[in-house]
CSV table of C-alpha atoms in Angstrom, one decimal:
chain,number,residue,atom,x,y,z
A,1,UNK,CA,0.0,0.0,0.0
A,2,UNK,CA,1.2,4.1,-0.7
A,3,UNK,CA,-0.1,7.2,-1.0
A,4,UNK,CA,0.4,9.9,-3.2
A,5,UNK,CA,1.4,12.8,-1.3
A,6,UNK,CA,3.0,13.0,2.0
A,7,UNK,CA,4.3,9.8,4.2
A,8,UNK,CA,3.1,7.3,6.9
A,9,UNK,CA,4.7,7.4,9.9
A,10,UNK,CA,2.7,4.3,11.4
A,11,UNK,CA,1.0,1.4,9.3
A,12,UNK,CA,-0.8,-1.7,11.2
A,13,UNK,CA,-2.2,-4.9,9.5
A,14,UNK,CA,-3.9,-7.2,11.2
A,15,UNK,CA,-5.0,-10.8,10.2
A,16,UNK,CA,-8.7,-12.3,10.7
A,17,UNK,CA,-7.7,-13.4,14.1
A,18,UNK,CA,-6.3,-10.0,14.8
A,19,UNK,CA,-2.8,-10.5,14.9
A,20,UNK,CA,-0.2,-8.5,13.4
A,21,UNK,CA,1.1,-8.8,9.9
A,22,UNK,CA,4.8,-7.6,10.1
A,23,UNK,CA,5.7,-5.7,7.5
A,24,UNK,CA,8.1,-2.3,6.7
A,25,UNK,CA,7.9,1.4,5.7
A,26,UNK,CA,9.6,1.9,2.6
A,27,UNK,CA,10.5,4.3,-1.2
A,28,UNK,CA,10.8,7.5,0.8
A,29,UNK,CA,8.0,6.5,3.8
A,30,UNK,CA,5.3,6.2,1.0
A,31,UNK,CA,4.4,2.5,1.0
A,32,UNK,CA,4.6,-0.3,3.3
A,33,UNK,CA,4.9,-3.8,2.6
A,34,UNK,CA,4.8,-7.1,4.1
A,35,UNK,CA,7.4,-9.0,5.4
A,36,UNK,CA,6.5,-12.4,4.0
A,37,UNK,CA,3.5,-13.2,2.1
A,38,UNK,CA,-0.4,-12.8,2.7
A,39,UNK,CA,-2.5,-16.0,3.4
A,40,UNK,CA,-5.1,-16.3,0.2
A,41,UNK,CA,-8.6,-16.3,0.7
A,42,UNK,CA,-8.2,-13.9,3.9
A,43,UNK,CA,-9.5,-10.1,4.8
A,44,UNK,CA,-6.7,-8.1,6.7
A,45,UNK,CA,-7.8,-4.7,8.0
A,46,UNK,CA,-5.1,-1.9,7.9
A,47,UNK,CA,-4.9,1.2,10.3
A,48,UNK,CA,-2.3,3.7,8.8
A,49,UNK,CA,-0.9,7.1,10.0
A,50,UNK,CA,1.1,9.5,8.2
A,51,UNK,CA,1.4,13.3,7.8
A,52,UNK,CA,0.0,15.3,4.3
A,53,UNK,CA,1.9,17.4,2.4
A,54,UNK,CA,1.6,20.5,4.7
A,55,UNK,CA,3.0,17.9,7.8
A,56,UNK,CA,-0.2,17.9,9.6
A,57,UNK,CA,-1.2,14.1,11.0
A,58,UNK,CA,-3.8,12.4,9.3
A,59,UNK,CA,-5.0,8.8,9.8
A,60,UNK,CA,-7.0,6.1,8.2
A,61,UNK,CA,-8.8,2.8,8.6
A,62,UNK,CA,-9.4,0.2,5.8
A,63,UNK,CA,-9.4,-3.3,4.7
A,64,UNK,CA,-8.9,-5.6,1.7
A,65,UNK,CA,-9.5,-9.5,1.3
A,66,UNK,CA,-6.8,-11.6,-0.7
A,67,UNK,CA,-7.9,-13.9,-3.9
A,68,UNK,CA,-9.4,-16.7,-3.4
A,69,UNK,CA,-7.5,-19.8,-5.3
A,70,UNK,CA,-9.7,-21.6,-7.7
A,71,UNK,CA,-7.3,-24.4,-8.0
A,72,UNK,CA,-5.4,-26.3,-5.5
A,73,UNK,CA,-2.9,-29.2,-5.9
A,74,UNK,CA,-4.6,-31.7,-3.8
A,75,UNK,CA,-2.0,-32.5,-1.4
A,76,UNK,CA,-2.2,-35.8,0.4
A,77,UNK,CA,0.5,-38.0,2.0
A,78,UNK,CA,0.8,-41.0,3.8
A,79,UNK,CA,1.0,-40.2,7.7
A,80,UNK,CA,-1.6,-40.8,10.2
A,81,UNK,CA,-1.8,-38.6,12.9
A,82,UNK,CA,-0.6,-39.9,16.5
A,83,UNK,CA,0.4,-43.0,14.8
A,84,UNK,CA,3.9,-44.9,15.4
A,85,UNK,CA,6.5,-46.1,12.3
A,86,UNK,CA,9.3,-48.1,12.2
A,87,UNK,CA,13.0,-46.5,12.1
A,88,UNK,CA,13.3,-46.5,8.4
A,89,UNK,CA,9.3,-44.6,7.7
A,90,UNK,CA,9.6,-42.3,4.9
A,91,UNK,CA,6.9,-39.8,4.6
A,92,UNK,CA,5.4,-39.3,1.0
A,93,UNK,CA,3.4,-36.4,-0.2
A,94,UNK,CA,1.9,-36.5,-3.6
A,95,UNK,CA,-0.4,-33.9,-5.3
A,96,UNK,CA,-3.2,-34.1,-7.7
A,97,UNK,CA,-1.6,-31.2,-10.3
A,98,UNK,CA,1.8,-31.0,-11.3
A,99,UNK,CA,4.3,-29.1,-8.8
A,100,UNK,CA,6.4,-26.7,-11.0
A,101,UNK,CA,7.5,-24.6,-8.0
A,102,UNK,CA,9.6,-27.5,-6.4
A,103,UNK,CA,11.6,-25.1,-4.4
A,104,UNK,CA,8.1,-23.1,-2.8
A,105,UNK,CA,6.9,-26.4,-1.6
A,106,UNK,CA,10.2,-28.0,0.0
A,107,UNK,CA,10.1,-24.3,1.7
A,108,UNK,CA,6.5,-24.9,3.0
A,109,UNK,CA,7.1,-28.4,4.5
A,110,UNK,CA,9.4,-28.7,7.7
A,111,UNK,CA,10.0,-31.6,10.2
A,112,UNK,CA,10.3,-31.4,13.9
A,113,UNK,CA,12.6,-33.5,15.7
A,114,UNK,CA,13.7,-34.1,18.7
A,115,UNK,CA,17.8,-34.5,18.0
A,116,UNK,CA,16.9,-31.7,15.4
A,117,UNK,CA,18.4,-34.2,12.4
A,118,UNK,CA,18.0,-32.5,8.8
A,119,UNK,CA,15.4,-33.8,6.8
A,120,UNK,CA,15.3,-33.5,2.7
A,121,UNK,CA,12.8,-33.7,-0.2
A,122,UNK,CA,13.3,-35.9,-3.3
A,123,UNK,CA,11.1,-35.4,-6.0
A,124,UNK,CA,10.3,-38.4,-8.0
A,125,UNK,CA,7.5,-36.9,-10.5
A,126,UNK,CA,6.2,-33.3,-10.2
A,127,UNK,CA,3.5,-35.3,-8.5
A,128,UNK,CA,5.4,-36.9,-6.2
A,129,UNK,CA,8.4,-36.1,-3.6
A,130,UNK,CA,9.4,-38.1,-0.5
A,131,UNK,CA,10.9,-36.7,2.8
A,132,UNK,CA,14.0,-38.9,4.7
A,133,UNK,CA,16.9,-37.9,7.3
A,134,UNK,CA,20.1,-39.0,6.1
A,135,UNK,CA,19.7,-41.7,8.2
A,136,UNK,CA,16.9,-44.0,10.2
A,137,UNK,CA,14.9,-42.2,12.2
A,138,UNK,CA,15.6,-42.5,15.7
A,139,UNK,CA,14.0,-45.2,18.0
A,140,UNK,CA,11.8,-43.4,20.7
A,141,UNK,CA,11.8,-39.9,18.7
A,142,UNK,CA,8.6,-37.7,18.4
A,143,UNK,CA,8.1,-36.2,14.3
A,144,UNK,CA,5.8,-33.2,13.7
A,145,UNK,CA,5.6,-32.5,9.9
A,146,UNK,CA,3.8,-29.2,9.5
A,147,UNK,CA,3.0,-28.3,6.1
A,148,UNK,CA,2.1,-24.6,5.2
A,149,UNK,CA,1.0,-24.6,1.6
A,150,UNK,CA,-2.3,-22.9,1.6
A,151,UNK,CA,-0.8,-19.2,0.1
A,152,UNK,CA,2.1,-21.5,-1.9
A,153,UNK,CA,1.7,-21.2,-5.3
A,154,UNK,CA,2.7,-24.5,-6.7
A,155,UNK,CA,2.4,-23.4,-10.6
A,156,UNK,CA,0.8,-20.8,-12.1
A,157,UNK,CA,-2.6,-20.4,-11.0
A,158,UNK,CA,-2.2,-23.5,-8.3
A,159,UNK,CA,-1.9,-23.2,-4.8
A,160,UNK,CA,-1.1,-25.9,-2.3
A,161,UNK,CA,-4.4,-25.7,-0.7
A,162,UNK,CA,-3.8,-26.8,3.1
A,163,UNK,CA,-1.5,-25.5,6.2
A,164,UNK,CA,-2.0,-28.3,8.4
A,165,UNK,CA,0.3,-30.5,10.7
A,166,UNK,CA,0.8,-34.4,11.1
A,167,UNK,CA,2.5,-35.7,14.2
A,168,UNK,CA,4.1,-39.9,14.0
A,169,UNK,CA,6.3,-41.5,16.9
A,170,UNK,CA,9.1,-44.0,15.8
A,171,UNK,CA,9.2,-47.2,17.9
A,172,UNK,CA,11.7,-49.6,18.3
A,173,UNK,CA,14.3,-50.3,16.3
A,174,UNK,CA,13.8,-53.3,14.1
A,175,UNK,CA,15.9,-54.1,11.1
A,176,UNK,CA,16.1,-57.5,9.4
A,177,UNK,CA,18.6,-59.2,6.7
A,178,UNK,CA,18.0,-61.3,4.6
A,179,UNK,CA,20.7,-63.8,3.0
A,180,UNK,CA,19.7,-65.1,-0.3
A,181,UNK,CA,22.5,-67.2,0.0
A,182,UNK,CA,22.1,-68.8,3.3
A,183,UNK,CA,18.1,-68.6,2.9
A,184,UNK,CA,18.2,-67.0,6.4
A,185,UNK,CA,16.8,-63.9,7.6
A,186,UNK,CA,18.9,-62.1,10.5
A,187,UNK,CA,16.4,-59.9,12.6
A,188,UNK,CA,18.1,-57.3,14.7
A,189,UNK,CA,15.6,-54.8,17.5
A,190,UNK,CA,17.9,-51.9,19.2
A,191,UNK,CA,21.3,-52.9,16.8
A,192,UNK,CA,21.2,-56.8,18.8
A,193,UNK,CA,20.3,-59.6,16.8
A,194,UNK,CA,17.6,-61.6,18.6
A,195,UNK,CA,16.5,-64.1,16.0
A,196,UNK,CA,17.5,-66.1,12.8
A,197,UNK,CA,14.7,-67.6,10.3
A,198,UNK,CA,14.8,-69.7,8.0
A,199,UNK,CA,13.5,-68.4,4.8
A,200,UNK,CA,13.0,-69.0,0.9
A,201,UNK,CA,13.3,-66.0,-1.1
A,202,UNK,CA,13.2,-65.5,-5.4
A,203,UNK,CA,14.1,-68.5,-7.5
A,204,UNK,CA,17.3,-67.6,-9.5
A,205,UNK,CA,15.3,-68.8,-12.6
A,206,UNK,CA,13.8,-67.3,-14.3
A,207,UNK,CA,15.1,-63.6,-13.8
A,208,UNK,CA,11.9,-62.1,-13.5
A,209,UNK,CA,11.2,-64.4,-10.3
A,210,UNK,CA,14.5,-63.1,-8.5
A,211,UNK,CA,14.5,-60.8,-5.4
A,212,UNK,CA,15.4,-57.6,-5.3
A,213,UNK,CA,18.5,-56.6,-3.4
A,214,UNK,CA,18.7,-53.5,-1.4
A,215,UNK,CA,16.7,-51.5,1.4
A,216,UNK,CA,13.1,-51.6,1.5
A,217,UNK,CA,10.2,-50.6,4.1
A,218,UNK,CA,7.2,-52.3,5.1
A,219,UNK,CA,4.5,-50.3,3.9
A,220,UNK,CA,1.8,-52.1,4.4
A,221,UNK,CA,0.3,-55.1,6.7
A,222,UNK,CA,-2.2,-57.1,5.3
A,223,UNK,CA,-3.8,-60.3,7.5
A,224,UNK,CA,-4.6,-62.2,4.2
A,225,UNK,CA,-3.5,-60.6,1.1
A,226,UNK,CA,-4.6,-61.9,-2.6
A,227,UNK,CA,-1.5,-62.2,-4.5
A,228,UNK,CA,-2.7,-62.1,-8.2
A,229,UNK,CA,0.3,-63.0,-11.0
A,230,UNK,CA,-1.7,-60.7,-13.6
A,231,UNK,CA,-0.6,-57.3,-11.4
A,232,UNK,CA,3.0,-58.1,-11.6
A,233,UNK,CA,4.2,-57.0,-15.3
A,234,UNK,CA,6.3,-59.8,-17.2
A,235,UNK,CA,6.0,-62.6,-14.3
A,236,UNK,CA,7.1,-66.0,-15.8
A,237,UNK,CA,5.6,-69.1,-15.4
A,238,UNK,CA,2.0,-70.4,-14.5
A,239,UNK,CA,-0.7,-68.0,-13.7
A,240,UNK,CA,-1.6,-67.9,-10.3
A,241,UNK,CA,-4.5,-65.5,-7.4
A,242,UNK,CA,-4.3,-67.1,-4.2
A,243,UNK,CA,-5.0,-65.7,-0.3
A,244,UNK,CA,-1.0,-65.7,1.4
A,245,UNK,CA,-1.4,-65.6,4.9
A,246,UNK,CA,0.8,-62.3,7.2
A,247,UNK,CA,1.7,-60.3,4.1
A,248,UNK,CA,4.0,-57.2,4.3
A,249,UNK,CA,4.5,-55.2,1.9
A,250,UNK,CA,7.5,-54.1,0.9
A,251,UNK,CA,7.4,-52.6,-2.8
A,252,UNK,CA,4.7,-50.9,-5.3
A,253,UNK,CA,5.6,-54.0,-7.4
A,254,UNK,CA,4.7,-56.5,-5.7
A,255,UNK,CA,7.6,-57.4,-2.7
A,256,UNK,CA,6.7,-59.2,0.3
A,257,UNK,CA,7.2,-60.9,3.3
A,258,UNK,CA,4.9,-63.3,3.3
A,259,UNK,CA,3.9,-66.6,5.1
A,260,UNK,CA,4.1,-69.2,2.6
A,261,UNK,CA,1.9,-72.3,4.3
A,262,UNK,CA,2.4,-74.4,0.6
A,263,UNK,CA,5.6,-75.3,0.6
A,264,UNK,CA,7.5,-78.4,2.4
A,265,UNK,CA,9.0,-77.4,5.8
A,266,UNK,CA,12.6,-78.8,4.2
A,267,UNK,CA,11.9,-75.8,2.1
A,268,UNK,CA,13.3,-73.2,4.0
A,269,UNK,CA,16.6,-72.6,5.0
A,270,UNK,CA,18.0,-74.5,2.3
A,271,UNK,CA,16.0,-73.4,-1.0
A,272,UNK,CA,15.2,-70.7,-2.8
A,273,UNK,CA,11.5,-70.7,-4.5
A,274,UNK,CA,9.5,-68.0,-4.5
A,275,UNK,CA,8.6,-65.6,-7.0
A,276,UNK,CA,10.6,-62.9,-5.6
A,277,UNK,CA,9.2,-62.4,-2.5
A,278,UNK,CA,10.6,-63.5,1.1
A,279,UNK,CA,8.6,-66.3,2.7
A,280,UNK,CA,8.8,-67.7,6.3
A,281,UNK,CA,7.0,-71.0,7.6
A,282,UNK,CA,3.2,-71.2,8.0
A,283,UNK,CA,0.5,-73.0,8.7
A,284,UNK,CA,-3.0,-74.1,6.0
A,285,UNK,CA,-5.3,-71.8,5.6
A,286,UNK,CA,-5.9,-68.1,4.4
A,287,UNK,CA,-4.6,-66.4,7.9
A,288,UNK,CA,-1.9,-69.0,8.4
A,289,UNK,CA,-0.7,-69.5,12.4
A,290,UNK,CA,-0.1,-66.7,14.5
A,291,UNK,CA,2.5,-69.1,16.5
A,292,UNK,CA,4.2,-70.0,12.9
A,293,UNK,CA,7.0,-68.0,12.5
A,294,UNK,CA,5.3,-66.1,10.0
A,295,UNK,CA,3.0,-65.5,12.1
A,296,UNK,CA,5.4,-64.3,15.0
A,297,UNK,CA,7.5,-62.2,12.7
A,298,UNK,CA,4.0,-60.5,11.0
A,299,UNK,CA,2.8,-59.7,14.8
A,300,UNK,CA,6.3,-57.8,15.5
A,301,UNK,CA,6.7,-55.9,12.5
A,302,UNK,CA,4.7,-52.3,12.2
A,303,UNK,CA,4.6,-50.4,8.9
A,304,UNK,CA,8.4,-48.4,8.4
A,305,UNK,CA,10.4,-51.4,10.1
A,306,UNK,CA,13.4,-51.8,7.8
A,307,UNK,CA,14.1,-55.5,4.9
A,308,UNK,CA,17.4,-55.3,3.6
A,309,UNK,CA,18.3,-58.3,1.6
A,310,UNK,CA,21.6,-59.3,0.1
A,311,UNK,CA,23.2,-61.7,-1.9
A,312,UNK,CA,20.2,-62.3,-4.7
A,313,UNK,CA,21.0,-63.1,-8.3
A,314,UNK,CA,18.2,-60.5,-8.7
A,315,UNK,CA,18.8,-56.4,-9.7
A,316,UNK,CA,18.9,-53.8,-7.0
A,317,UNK,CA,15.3,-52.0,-5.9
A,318,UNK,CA,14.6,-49.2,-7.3
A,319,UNK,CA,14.5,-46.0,-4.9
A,320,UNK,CA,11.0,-45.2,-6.5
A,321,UNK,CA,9.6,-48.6,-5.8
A,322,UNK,CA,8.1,-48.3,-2.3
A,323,UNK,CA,9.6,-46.4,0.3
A,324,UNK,CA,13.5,-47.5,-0.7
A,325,UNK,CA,14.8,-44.2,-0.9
A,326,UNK,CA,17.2,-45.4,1.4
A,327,UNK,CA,19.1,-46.9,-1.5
A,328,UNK,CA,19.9,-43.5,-3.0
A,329,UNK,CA,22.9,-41.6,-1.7
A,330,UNK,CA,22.5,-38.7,0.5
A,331,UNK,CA,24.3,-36.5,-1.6
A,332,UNK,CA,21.9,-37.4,-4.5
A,333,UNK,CA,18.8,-37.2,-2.3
């Protein structure tokens, strides 16, 4: 805001809530201006003072509403309120429109933590950008994610449409290895190994039954999950949709560890036969055992515990496939 002739001396903007917008005098005393930017779709009211152009005091009250955004991006990620992660959660926000103003919305999204560790964006689509420390989380630590987007324009005529904030807890600390090689799976809680399982991971043959090597994140827990062939693109061999009893999943493609309650007990520890995905012992039927060690291993894990596996005759993961964006370097995150 100016004026024409004379200068203010004093100008106060307030917000709905009446609090104070900050904001300096500037060009010569003639026009004031905000600090930061106005929140759209908001009324301010303004009292300013100044003198005329013969220096006597004048003063004047007033008001103005910003634009209202007709378009919003549609933000939405993957974090439920109050809820607790394992060590290696990485929090995903994707947007209905396409982000050209990467920079505005890494600005508008911070973390809270407790040891006050650094946490980064990578975009993966201008849909699409996930949010890690350098490292795992950790175990115990309280995250506030607090997302001020609502006055962010995203891309021309697209604003980010919420402010909000989304507050997780990170539990223990449960990491687990598994050796292709020795079809065992090493399961570490707090950096000690308490347990090794016997497992059967991806069939060397054909490639498009390996496992994946690298870093990958529960993302999901599923009781009984339907595991259908025809969703997994360029899958060898017979077609199959059957019920696998205490399913994680670990990638978009189709990654899990899984109770596999078909093959003979001799199976695991000494062969590898799945279809890529890690299975430990279970029991018939579509929910397995709960005292299998499937079933044990499913009733310990939580969504964000951390499945590295080694030693496959399979490719790496890819750092877009579920949350493994642990496997990309820190200096190219």
């Amino acid at each position: 805001m100016s004026v024409a002739g004379g200068k203010l001396t004093k100008v106060t903007v307030t917000d709905q809530s009446g609090k104070e917008v900050p904001g300096s005098l500037g060009d010569g005393d003639t026009a004031w201006a905000p600090t930061g930017g106005l929140a759209v779709s908001s009324r301010y009211a303004v009292h300013a003072e100044g003198v005329d152009t013969a220096g006597r005091p004048t003063a004047s009250d007033s008001s103005f509403s910003t634009l209202t955004p007709t378009k919003d991006a549609g933000p939405h990620d993957n974090i439920t309120d109050g809820a607790t992660y394992g060590v290696g959660m990485i929090v995903r926000l994707r947007f209905d429109r396409d982000v050209k103003d990467r920079n505005a919305v890494e600005r508008a999204v911070s973390f809270d933590t407790p040891d006050g560790v650094q946490v980064k964006g990578h975009w993966f689509s201008d849909r699409w950008v996930d949010f890690r420390p350098e490292n795992f989380w950790s175990a115990g630590s309280k995250v506030t994610v607090h997302y001020r987007l609502k006055s962010v324009e995203v891309a021309p005529g697209v604003y980010g449409g919420i402010d909000s904030d989304q507050t997780f807890t990170i539990g223990r600390d449960k990491r687990s290895t598994v050796d292709a090689a020795t079809h065992l799976m090493t399961v570490e809680k707090d950096r000690r190994v308490v347990e090794t399982v016997p497992i059967s991971t991806g069939k060397s043959s054909p490639a498009s039954w390996n496992a994946y090597n690298g870093t990958m994140v529960v993302m999901a827990k599923i009781p009984s999950e339907v595991m259908d062939s025809s969703t997994v693109p360029g899958l060898e061999g017979d077609a199959y949709k059957e019920r696998v009893p205490h399913s994680l999943r670990l990638t978009d493609s189709g990654t899990y560890v899984h109770g596999n309650n078909w093959s003979d007990p001799s199976v695991f520890g000494h062969e590898n036969v799945s279809h890529g995905c890690v299975g430990l012992q279970d029991a018939k039927g579509d929910y397995g055992d709960d005292g299998s060690p499937a079933g044990k291993f499913y009733a310990d894990s939580m969504v964000g515990d951390v499945v590295t596996i080694k030693n496959s005759v399979g490719k790496d993961v890819d750092p877009s496939n579920g949350y493994s964006g642990w496997n990309t370097p820190w200096s190219k995150w």
